[in-house]
Short mmCIF file of C-alpha atoms and ligand atoms in Angstrom, two decimals:
data_model
loop_
_atom_site.label_atom_id
_atom_site.label_comp_id
_atom_site.label_asym_id
_atom_site.label_seq_id
_atom_site.Cartn_x
_atom_site.Cartn_y
_atom_site.Cartn_z
CA MET A 1 -20.31 35.34 42.83
CA THR A 2 -23.18 35.68 40.37
CA PHE A 3 -25.30 33.17 40.60
CA ASP A 4 -27.33 31.77 44.61
CA LEU A 5 -27.77 28.46 42.66
CA ILE A 6 -27.39 26.36 39.14
CA ILE A 7 -29.48 24.21 37.99
CA ALA A 8 -29.35 21.77 34.88
CA GLY A 9 -32.45 19.99 33.81
CA THR A 10 -35.44 21.74 31.92
CA GLY A 11 -37.53 19.70 32.75
CA PRO A 12 -40.22 19.43 35.00
CA ALA A 13 -38.00 19.30 38.08
CA GLY A 14 -35.36 21.78 36.99
CA LEU A 15 -38.90 24.23 35.60
CA MET A 16 -40.56 24.55 39.05
CA THR A 17 -37.38 25.05 41.46
CA ALA A 18 -36.21 27.80 38.91
CA ASN A 19 -39.56 28.53 39.21
CA ARG A 20 -40.03 29.00 42.98
CA ALA A 21 -36.28 29.68 43.98
CA SER A 22 -36.12 33.09 41.70
CA GLY A 23 -39.75 33.92 42.98
CA TYR A 24 -38.01 34.24 46.50
CA GLY A 25 -35.47 35.99 45.71
CA VAL A 26 -32.90 33.97 44.62
CA LYS A 27 -30.13 34.40 41.83
CA THR A 28 -30.89 31.18 39.62
CA LEU A 29 -29.01 30.25 36.74
CA VAL A 30 -30.54 27.00 34.58
CA LEU A 31 -28.03 25.40 31.75
CA GLU A 32 -30.39 23.02 29.14
CA ARG A 33 -28.59 21.15 26.73
CA ARG A 34 -31.34 21.73 24.35
CA ASN A 35 -32.75 24.25 21.81
CA SER A 36 -35.39 25.55 24.63
CA VAL A 37 -37.88 24.54 26.89
CA THR A 38 -40.37 22.92 24.70
CA ASP A 39 -40.83 19.99 22.62
CA SER A 40 -39.76 17.49 25.03
CA LEU A 41 -41.58 14.71 26.66
CA MET A 42 -42.87 16.36 30.23
CA GLY A 43 -45.02 13.82 31.13
CA GLU A 44 -48.77 14.81 30.85
CA LEU A 45 -51.20 13.10 32.44
CA VAL A 46 -52.23 14.09 35.60
CA THR A 47 -54.50 14.78 38.35
CA ASP A 48 -55.37 17.99 40.62
CA ASN A 49 -52.24 18.41 42.60
CA ALA A 50 -50.08 19.34 39.28
CA LEU A 51 -52.64 21.76 38.43
CA ARG A 52 -51.78 23.26 42.21
CA PHE A 53 -48.81 22.77 42.02
CA LEU A 54 -48.58 24.93 38.63
CA GLY A 55 -51.29 27.00 40.17
CA VAL A 56 -53.27 27.03 36.84
CA LYS A 57 -56.77 26.14 36.83
CA PRO A 58 -58.74 23.33 34.68
CA ASP A 59 -60.32 25.41 32.27
CA SER A 60 -57.14 26.75 31.67
CA GLU A 61 -55.77 26.90 28.15
CA PHE A 62 -52.81 24.67 30.23
CA VAL A 63 -54.71 21.43 30.28
CA GLY A 64 -55.46 19.72 26.94
CA ASN A 65 -57.87 17.47 27.95
CA LYS A 66 -60.01 16.33 31.11
CA TYR A 67 -61.07 12.44 31.59
CA SER A 68 -63.90 11.02 32.75
CA GLU A 69 -63.77 7.88 32.81
CA ILE A 70 -60.24 5.39 32.92
CA VAL A 71 -59.79 1.57 31.54
CA GLY A 72 -57.94 -1.00 32.23
CA GLU A 73 -57.93 -3.51 29.85
CA SER A 74 -55.76 -6.42 28.47
CA LEU A 75 -54.66 -6.18 25.09
CA ASP A 76 -54.77 -10.48 24.59
CA THR A 77 -58.60 -11.30 26.56
CA GLY A 78 -60.19 -7.21 26.89
CA ALA A 79 -60.25 -8.08 30.40
CA ASN A 80 -60.85 -4.59 32.38
CA ILE A 81 -61.47 -2.47 35.15
CA ARG A 82 -62.78 0.85 34.65
CA VAL A 83 -61.94 3.07 37.30
CA GLY A 84 -64.46 6.37 37.32
CA GLU A 85 -64.27 10.40 38.75
CA GLY A 86 -65.19 8.67 42.33
CA LEU A 87 -61.80 6.62 43.15
CA LEU A 88 -59.38 8.22 40.65
CA GLY A 89 -60.51 11.72 41.07
CA ASN A 90 -59.82 14.56 38.27
CA SER A 91 -57.93 13.50 35.56
CA TYR A 92 -55.96 15.79 33.30
CA LEU A 93 -53.93 15.93 30.36
CA LEU A 94 -51.57 18.89 30.62
CA ASP A 95 -50.36 20.89 27.60
CA GLU A 96 -46.78 20.32 28.32
CA ASP A 97 -45.20 22.87 26.01
CA LYS A 98 -46.92 25.69 27.38
CA CYS A 99 -46.56 24.35 31.06
CA GLN A 100 -43.35 24.22 29.85
CA GLU A 101 -43.77 28.40 28.81
CA LEU A 102 -45.21 29.07 31.51
CA MET A 103 -42.74 28.38 34.28
CA ARG A 104 -39.75 29.59 32.53
CA ASP A 105 -40.98 32.87 31.66
CA ARG A 106 -42.09 32.97 35.86
CA ALA A 107 -38.67 31.99 35.71
CA GLU A 108 -37.25 34.86 33.63
CA ALA A 109 -39.79 37.32 34.95
CA ASN A 110 -38.09 36.78 38.02
CA GLY A 111 -34.42 36.88 36.84
CA ALA A 112 -33.57 33.83 36.20
CA GLU A 113 -31.38 33.56 33.39
CA PHE A 114 -31.62 30.27 30.77
CA ARG A 115 -28.67 29.78 29.17
CA TYR A 116 -30.06 26.28 26.20
CA ARG A 117 -27.26 24.57 23.79
CA SER A 118 -25.87 24.10 27.84
CA ARG A 119 -24.54 20.44 27.92
CA VAL A 120 -23.51 19.66 31.69
CA ASP A 121 -19.68 17.83 31.75
CA SER A 122 -19.78 17.32 35.67
CA VAL A 123 -19.54 19.54 38.94
CA ILE A 124 -17.00 21.59 39.98
CA LYS A 125 -15.74 19.78 43.14
CA GLU A 126 -13.36 22.68 45.91
CA GLY A 127 -12.33 19.34 48.19
CA ASN A 128 -15.40 18.09 49.29
CA GLN A 129 -17.78 21.01 48.34
CA ILE A 130 -19.28 21.65 44.86
CA VAL A 131 -19.16 24.73 44.00
CA GLY A 132 -20.44 24.91 39.87
CA LEU A 133 -21.03 23.14 36.96
CA ARG A 134 -18.10 22.29 33.70
CA TYR A 135 -20.42 22.59 30.27
CA ASN A 136 -19.46 22.68 26.92
CA GLY A 137 -16.36 21.44 27.65
CA ASP A 138 -13.81 24.34 28.80
CA GLN A 139 -16.55 26.43 30.08
CA GLU A 140 -17.99 26.44 33.75
CA GLU A 141 -20.08 28.63 36.59
CA ARG A 142 -19.87 28.61 40.42
CA ALA A 143 -23.10 29.17 42.63
CA GLY A 144 -23.10 28.07 46.41
CA LEU A 145 -25.83 25.33 45.56
CA THR A 146 -25.53 23.18 42.52
CA VAL A 147 -29.30 21.21 42.11
CA GLY A 148 -29.37 18.42 39.91
CA ALA A 149 -32.70 17.48 38.07
CA ASP A 150 -30.89 16.68 34.76
CA GLY A 151 -33.07 13.39 34.60
CA SER A 152 -32.57 9.55 35.05
CA PHE A 153 -28.49 9.64 33.64
CA SER A 154 -27.72 12.50 35.31
CA ARG A 155 -24.35 14.15 35.28
CA VAL A 156 -24.81 15.50 38.53
CA PHE A 157 -25.60 12.60 40.53
CA LYS A 158 -22.44 10.79 38.61
CA THR A 159 -19.96 13.26 38.90
CA ALA A 160 -20.81 14.64 42.55
CA GLY A 161 -20.49 10.62 43.48
CA PHE A 162 -24.43 9.78 44.82
CA THR A 163 -24.91 6.20 43.88
CA HIS A 164 -28.36 3.53 43.47
CA PRO A 165 -27.77 0.05 44.70
CA LYS A 166 -31.98 -0.95 43.87
CA TRP A 167 -32.02 1.03 40.38
CA LEU A 168 -34.49 0.06 37.41
CA LEU A 169 -34.96 2.19 34.57
CA SER A 170 -38.84 2.36 32.45
CA TYR A 171 -38.07 3.28 28.90
CA GLY A 172 -40.84 4.63 27.03
CA VAL A 173 -41.57 6.24 23.39
CA ARG A 174 -45.00 7.97 23.09
CA TRP A 175 -46.67 9.14 19.65
CA LYS A 176 -49.03 12.12 18.63
CA LEU A 177 -51.27 10.42 16.31
CA GLU A 178 -53.85 13.53 14.60
CA ASN A 179 -56.71 12.20 12.02
CA CYS A 180 -58.29 9.80 13.63
CA LYS A 181 -62.10 8.81 14.25
CA ASN A 182 -64.06 8.67 16.28
CA ILE A 183 -62.22 8.96 19.24
CA ASP A 184 -64.51 9.45 23.02
CA PRO A 185 -62.33 12.31 24.53
CA ASN A 186 -63.69 11.40 27.85
CA VAL A 187 -61.36 8.02 28.27
CA ALA A 188 -58.40 7.10 28.91
CA TYR A 189 -56.99 3.68 28.29
CA PHE A 190 -53.80 2.40 29.88
CA TYR A 191 -53.17 -2.16 28.31
CA VAL A 192 -51.14 -4.80 29.50
CA GLY A 193 -50.01 -7.78 27.25
CA ARG A 194 -47.61 -10.18 26.11
CA ASP A 195 -46.64 -7.78 23.49
CA VAL A 196 -46.02 -4.85 25.64
CA GLY A 197 -43.98 -6.52 28.07
CA LEU A 198 -44.12 -5.19 32.05
CA GLY A 199 -45.28 -2.21 31.93
CA TYR A 200 -48.83 -0.96 29.99
CA LEU A 201 -50.07 0.96 26.59
CA TRP A 202 -51.31 3.77 27.14
CA LEU A 203 -54.03 6.31 25.10
CA TYR A 204 -54.47 9.05 26.13
CA PRO A 205 -57.13 11.09 24.22
CA ARG A 206 -56.39 15.19 23.15
CA SER A 207 -60.30 15.38 20.95
CA GLU A 208 -61.92 13.56 18.92
CA THR A 209 -59.67 13.18 16.35
CA GLU A 210 -56.07 13.42 17.92
CA ILE A 211 -55.11 10.76 20.90
CA ASN A 212 -51.30 10.75 22.06
CA LEU A 213 -50.02 6.88 22.13
CA GLY A 214 -47.69 5.33 23.81
CA ILE A 215 -46.02 2.62 25.41
CA GLY A 216 -43.66 2.02 28.73
CA ARG A 217 -41.72 -1.04 29.89
CA VAL A 218 -39.31 -2.51 32.39
CA PRO A 219 -36.61 -5.50 30.88
CA SER A 220 -36.69 -7.89 34.10
CA SER A 221 -34.06 -9.25 32.54
CA LYS A 222 -31.39 -9.62 29.28
CA VAL A 223 -33.32 -12.53 27.67
CA ASN A 224 -36.68 -10.94 28.62
CA TRP A 225 -36.39 -7.38 26.46
CA ASP A 226 -35.03 -9.02 23.92
CA ALA A 227 -37.78 -11.69 23.65
CA LEU A 228 -40.17 -8.98 23.12
CA MET A 229 -41.50 -6.70 20.12
CA PRO A 230 -39.50 -3.20 19.52
CA MET A 231 -41.37 -0.94 22.04
CA GLN A 232 -42.73 1.27 18.23
CA SER A 233 -43.54 -2.07 16.77
CA VAL A 234 -45.66 -2.38 19.02
CA LEU A 235 -47.49 1.41 18.91
CA LYS A 236 -47.55 0.43 15.03
CA LYS A 237 -49.39 -2.58 15.14
CA TYR A 238 -52.27 -1.02 18.24
CA LYS A 239 -52.50 1.90 15.74
CA ASP A 240 -52.76 -0.67 12.35
CA SER A 241 -55.25 -2.95 14.18
CA HIS A 242 -57.59 -0.17 15.09
CA PRO A 243 -60.21 2.02 13.14
CA GLU A 244 -59.93 4.72 14.88
CA THR A 245 -56.15 4.91 14.43
CA LYS A 246 -55.73 3.44 10.87
CA ASN A 247 -55.28 5.90 9.28
CA ALA A 248 -53.91 8.38 11.56
CA LYS A 249 -51.11 9.99 10.85
CA ILE A 250 -47.73 10.35 13.45
CA ALA A 251 -47.75 13.86 13.89
CA ALA A 252 -44.50 13.61 17.29
CA VAL A 253 -42.08 10.93 19.03
CA ASN A 254 -40.65 11.61 22.04
CA ALA A 255 -39.08 9.16 24.37
CA GLY A 256 -37.71 8.92 27.48
CA VAL A 257 -36.51 7.06 30.37
CA VAL A 258 -38.04 7.34 34.21
CA PRO A 259 -36.20 4.94 37.29
CA CYS A 260 -38.94 3.49 38.83
CA ALA A 261 -36.83 1.23 42.06
CA GLY A 262 -37.95 4.65 44.24
CA ILE A 263 -35.59 7.40 45.99
CA ILE A 264 -31.95 7.54 45.92
CA PRO A 265 -30.42 6.84 49.22
CA LYS A 266 -29.26 10.15 49.85
CA PHE A 267 -29.83 13.30 47.44
CA THR A 268 -27.96 16.26 48.79
CA ASP A 269 -24.48 16.92 49.95
CA ALA A 270 -22.05 19.88 50.82
CA GLY A 271 -23.08 22.63 47.79
CA VAL A 272 -25.66 19.87 45.64
CA ALA A 273 -28.89 18.62 46.15
CA LEU A 274 -30.33 16.07 43.06
CA CYS A 275 -34.03 16.64 41.98
CA GLY A 276 -36.97 14.69 40.34
CA ASN A 277 -35.63 11.99 38.11
CA ALA A 278 -32.32 11.96 38.93
CA ALA A 279 -33.15 11.31 42.50
CA GLY A 280 -35.67 8.52 41.71
CA GLN A 281 -38.69 10.84 42.92
CA VAL A 282 -41.20 8.95 40.28
CA SER A 283 -44.54 7.13 41.70
CA SER A 284 -43.09 4.16 40.29
CA ILE A 285 -45.61 2.27 39.36
CA VAL A 286 -47.22 4.06 36.99
CA GLY A 287 -44.32 6.08 36.29
CA GLY A 288 -45.49 9.13 36.99
CA GLY A 289 -43.03 11.81 37.49
CA VAL A 290 -44.92 15.91 36.74
CA THR A 291 -46.45 16.14 39.95
CA THR A 292 -44.01 14.47 42.23
CA CYS A 293 -41.02 16.91 40.82
CA PHE A 294 -43.40 19.79 40.95
CA HIS A 295 -43.97 18.62 44.53
CA ALA A 296 -39.67 18.59 45.07
CA GLY A 297 -39.40 21.11 43.55
CA THR A 298 -41.23 23.30 45.34
CA LEU A 299 -39.31 21.64 48.54
CA LEU A 300 -36.05 22.42 47.09
CA ALA A 301 -36.84 26.14 46.61
CA LYS A 302 -38.12 26.91 49.99
CA HIS A 303 -35.05 25.76 50.97
CA ALA A 304 -32.72 27.13 48.03
CA LYS A 305 -33.67 30.19 49.67
CA ARG A 306 -33.30 29.44 53.66
CA ILE A 307 -29.82 27.78 52.14
CA VAL A 308 -28.64 31.63 50.45
CA ASP A 309 -30.11 33.64 53.80
CA GLU A 310 -28.35 31.95 55.81
CA ASN A 311 -25.15 31.20 53.81
CA ASP A 312 -25.01 27.94 54.63
CA PHE A 313 -24.34 25.26 51.84
CA SER A 314 -22.43 22.72 54.42
CA ALA A 315 -24.77 18.96 53.80
CA LYS A 316 -26.38 19.39 57.37
CA SER A 317 -28.03 22.55 56.02
CA ILE A 318 -28.62 21.65 52.48
CA SER A 319 -29.82 17.66 53.77
CA GLN A 320 -32.77 19.46 55.61
CA TYR A 321 -34.46 19.50 52.01
CA GLU A 322 -33.93 15.74 52.08
CA LYS A 323 -35.00 15.45 55.74
CA GLU A 324 -38.16 17.37 55.51
CA TYR A 325 -39.01 15.60 51.43
CA ARG A 326 -38.89 11.99 53.22
CA LYS A 327 -41.26 12.89 55.75
CA THR A 328 -44.22 13.46 52.55
CA LYS A 329 -46.78 11.12 51.94
CA LEU A 330 -45.55 11.66 47.98
CA ALA A 331 -42.43 10.35 49.34
CA SER A 332 -44.01 7.64 51.24
CA ASN A 333 -45.99 6.77 48.31
CA ILE A 334 -42.73 6.36 46.56
CA LYS A 335 -40.88 4.42 48.78
CA ASN A 336 -44.05 1.96 49.05
CA THR A 337 -44.36 1.46 44.40
CA GLY A 338 -40.74 1.67 44.74
CA GLU A 339 -40.50 -1.37 46.36
CA GLY A 340 -43.92 -2.63 44.65
CA MET A 341 -42.43 -2.54 41.46
CA TRP A 342 -39.00 -4.10 42.41
CA ALA A 343 -40.50 -6.69 44.11
CA ILE A 344 -43.33 -7.14 40.70
CA SER A 345 -38.63 -6.86 38.33
CA LYS A 346 -37.83 -9.70 40.74
CA TYR A 347 -41.18 -11.97 40.14
CA ALA A 348 -41.30 -11.37 36.43
CA MET A 349 -37.41 -12.67 36.16
CA PHE A 350 -38.80 -15.87 36.80
CA ASN A 351 -42.48 -15.92 36.07
CA ASP A 352 -45.17 -14.83 33.76
CA PRO A 353 -46.13 -11.04 34.71
CA ILE A 354 -48.61 -10.62 32.48
CA GLU A 355 -50.50 -13.91 33.50
CA ALA A 356 -50.44 -12.16 36.99
CA ALA A 357 -51.62 -9.13 35.05
CA GLU A 358 -54.32 -11.28 33.83
CA ILE A 359 -55.57 -12.63 37.11
CA VAL A 360 -55.50 -9.30 38.34
CA LEU A 361 -57.57 -7.23 36.07
CA SER A 362 -60.58 -9.71 35.94
CA GLN A 363 -60.14 -10.68 39.27
CA LEU A 364 -59.44 -7.01 41.69
CA ASP A 365 -61.73 -4.26 41.94
CA ALA A 366 -60.98 -0.46 40.66
CA GLY A 367 -60.60 0.39 44.08
CA THR A 368 -57.96 -1.82 45.52
CA LEU A 369 -56.06 -1.90 42.13
CA ASN A 370 -56.62 1.94 42.68
CA SER A 371 -55.21 1.54 46.29
CA LEU A 372 -52.13 -0.12 45.47
CA ILE A 373 -50.56 1.73 42.82
CA GLN A 374 -50.79 4.37 44.21
CA GLY A 375 -49.01 3.46 47.51
CA HIS A 376 -51.81 3.95 49.94
CA ALA A 377 -53.08 0.61 50.23
CA GLY A 378 -53.46 -0.12 54.22
CA ILE A 379 -53.86 -2.88 55.93
CA GLY A 380 -57.37 -3.60 55.17
CA ASP A 381 -57.05 -3.94 51.79
CA TYR A 382 -54.61 -6.91 52.10
CA MET A 383 -56.34 -8.32 54.68
CA ALA A 384 -59.25 -8.18 51.68
CA LEU A 385 -56.42 -9.66 48.82
CA LEU A 386 -55.71 -12.44 51.39
CA THR A 387 -59.54 -13.83 51.93
CA ASP A 388 -60.98 -12.85 49.10
CA PHE A 389 -58.50 -13.48 46.53
CA LEU A 390 -56.74 -16.99 48.11
CA PRO A 391 -56.25 -18.65 45.05
CA MET A 392 -54.92 -15.24 43.09
CA VAL A 393 -52.74 -14.33 45.76
CA LEU A 394 -51.10 -17.82 46.66
CA LYS A 395 -50.57 -18.03 42.74
CA ILE A 396 -48.85 -14.64 42.47
CA GLY A 397 -47.11 -16.04 46.07
CA LYS A 398 -45.32 -18.98 45.20
CA GLY A 399 -43.89 -17.10 41.49
CA TYR A 400 -43.05 -14.52 43.85
CA LEU A 401 -41.07 -16.38 46.39
CA ARG A 402 -39.79 -18.65 43.66
CA SER A 403 -37.70 -15.84 42.37
CA ILE A 404 -36.87 -14.55 46.32
CA ALA A 405 -34.64 -17.65 46.20
CA VAL A 406 -33.08 -17.32 43.88
CA SER A 407 -32.69 -14.17 42.82
CA GLY A 408 -31.64 -13.53 46.91
CA LEU A 409 -33.55 -10.63 47.09
C1 FAD B 501 -42.94 8.10 27.61
C2 FAD B 501 -42.89 8.95 28.86
C3 FAD B 501 -43.93 8.95 29.08
C4 FAD B 501 -44.58 9.98 30.79
N1 FAD B 501 -45.81 10.38 30.77
C5 FAD B 501 -46.27 10.33 32.18
C6 FAD B 501 -46.67 10.68 32.06
O1 FAD B 501 -48.41 11.09 32.07
N2 FAD B 501 -47.94 11.33 33.72
C7 FAD B 501 -46.59 11.24 34.81
O2 FAD B 501 -46.72 12.38 36.13
N3 FAD B 501 -45.09 11.17 34.24
C8 FAD B 501 -45.21 11.31 32.93
N4 FAD B 501 -43.27 10.09 32.82
C9 FAD B 501 -42.76 10.47 33.39
C10 FAD B 501 -42.28 11.90 33.73
O3 FAD B 501 -41.98 12.32 32.11
C11 FAD B 501 -40.36 12.15 34.77
O4 FAD B 501 -40.72 11.64 35.43
C12 FAD B 501 -40.76 13.43 34.14
O5 FAD B 501 -40.56 14.51 32.99
C13 FAD B 501 -38.84 13.55 35.45
O6 FAD B 501 -39.25 14.96 34.55
P1 FAD B 501 -37.15 15.97 34.96
O7 FAD B 501 -37.39 16.92 35.44
O8 FAD B 501 -36.44 14.83 36.70
O9 FAD B 501 -36.69 15.09 34.53
P2 FAD B 501 -36.33 15.25 32.90
O10 FAD B 501 -37.79 15.60 32.69
O11 FAD B 501 -35.81 14.17 31.83
O12 FAD B 501 -36.16 16.53 32.18
C14 FAD B 501 -34.06 16.46 32.28
C15 FAD B 501 -33.49 17.92 31.45
O13 FAD B 501 -32.32 17.43 31.78
C16 FAD B 501 -31.48 18.09 30.37
N5 FAD B 501 -30.58 17.36 30.45
C17 FAD B 501 -30.09 16.05 30.73
N6 FAD B 501 -28.59 15.68 30.78
C18 FAD B 501 -27.90 16.76 30.82
C19 FAD B 501 -27.27 17.84 30.94
N7 FAD B 501 -26.17 16.52 30.79
N8 FAD B 501 -26.77 18.73 30.78
C20 FAD B 501 -27.77 20.09 30.74
N9 FAD B 501 -29.58 19.37 30.14
C21 FAD B 501 -29.39 18.30 30.09
C22 FAD B 501 -32.63 17.33 29.35
O14 FAD B 501 -32.33 17.67 28.50
C23 FAD B 501 -33.92 17.61 29.93
O15 FAD B 501 -34.82 19.01 29.69
C24 FAD B 501 -43.42 10.03 31.12
C25 FAD B 501 -42.21 9.36 31.00
C26 FAD B 501 -42.11 8.72 30.21
C27 FAD B 501 -40.64 8.21 29.32
#
């Protein structure tokens, strides 16, 4: 066999797996349907963890900007919460293209092969064992370990027979704007509001004249979704109604989809493993997938080395990646936020999530909100919520109970 490992996809999950596995001497092939690793939406707002996984410094060319403050604000009422560096830790805006090229270059220097314009159709199965991938209709390549890092609509996931009983997607669009005016490059914004729906609009400055303006939204039901203004219209409305962006030029448009109901029940089997969006390894409430993909790819690469060394591609051997992954703190945060997001989506089917968001923005302190979003809220946070914000909890809780009753959650 020419390759030990075949990876479908060059998002952050596939690139990190290729980068690390090839570094361990694993013979790696990467198939990507696009023309290159760049010009895509890798995800850009990250904390120190992502830089550590990448092995780059905050002042390097791979980091486009750094924020000292993040503001959560209602587009409708202006109510806001300001989260400073002390609570947030460091927040960076990656230069996506440079980071993707870095991982590709490292992998190629280690001997990995990249094939572009290579659209994966299905896995190749021999009995219960996955032994490679079919792509571009009539081509195929075999390896002991096949990795599906091909995103939210993964062909590897589908054709290897994985399932996701709780599947909830967040849809996103991002504009890169140039020629903006009077932007404070130190402050990033998250906005909620009626036009946005169940999700948020974000503004990440790249400099005093350049920003990334995006929107991510979860459909709570078809009726609710159809009633909303289209996502690009929300961006246009924001752009046209703010003097800083009114005359800005749209330099690039990217769109993508992120799973946000947590990690899928099983993501390894004989000869195959999933990584990144394909496995639901995304921090659900904020839709953050870069660090979680780097983390999963790093772990998977370590196991790929062991699996190849032991020449054991059985389901049991590969499941050790899954077992170790599920024990990590990041995995437990994803699980908690996934359950939170699932509950919010059910709540939003029958209640007004924007009203709840307004209450949260006007009454909750930034520390508690941060803990809830990141999935590490402790019993103390919940007790504080119950005692200090009983009216709010009752209001949101009543709506939540109603949605449980109606939807049978
Ligand atoms: C609008 C938006 C903004 C975001 N912003 C952030 C952010 O600021 N910070 C953050 O942490 N996260 C962010 N995310 C989330 C993050 O981008 C994703 O979680 C992350 O990119 C997932 O990486 P992945 O490698 O699993 O999949 P993807 O990035 O989706 O990569 C999958 C790759 O597989 C390829 N592929 C797909 N199908 C096939 C096939 N059949 N054959 C061959 N190749 C295939 C695709 O072309 C792609 O290159 C954002 C997401 C969206 C949609």
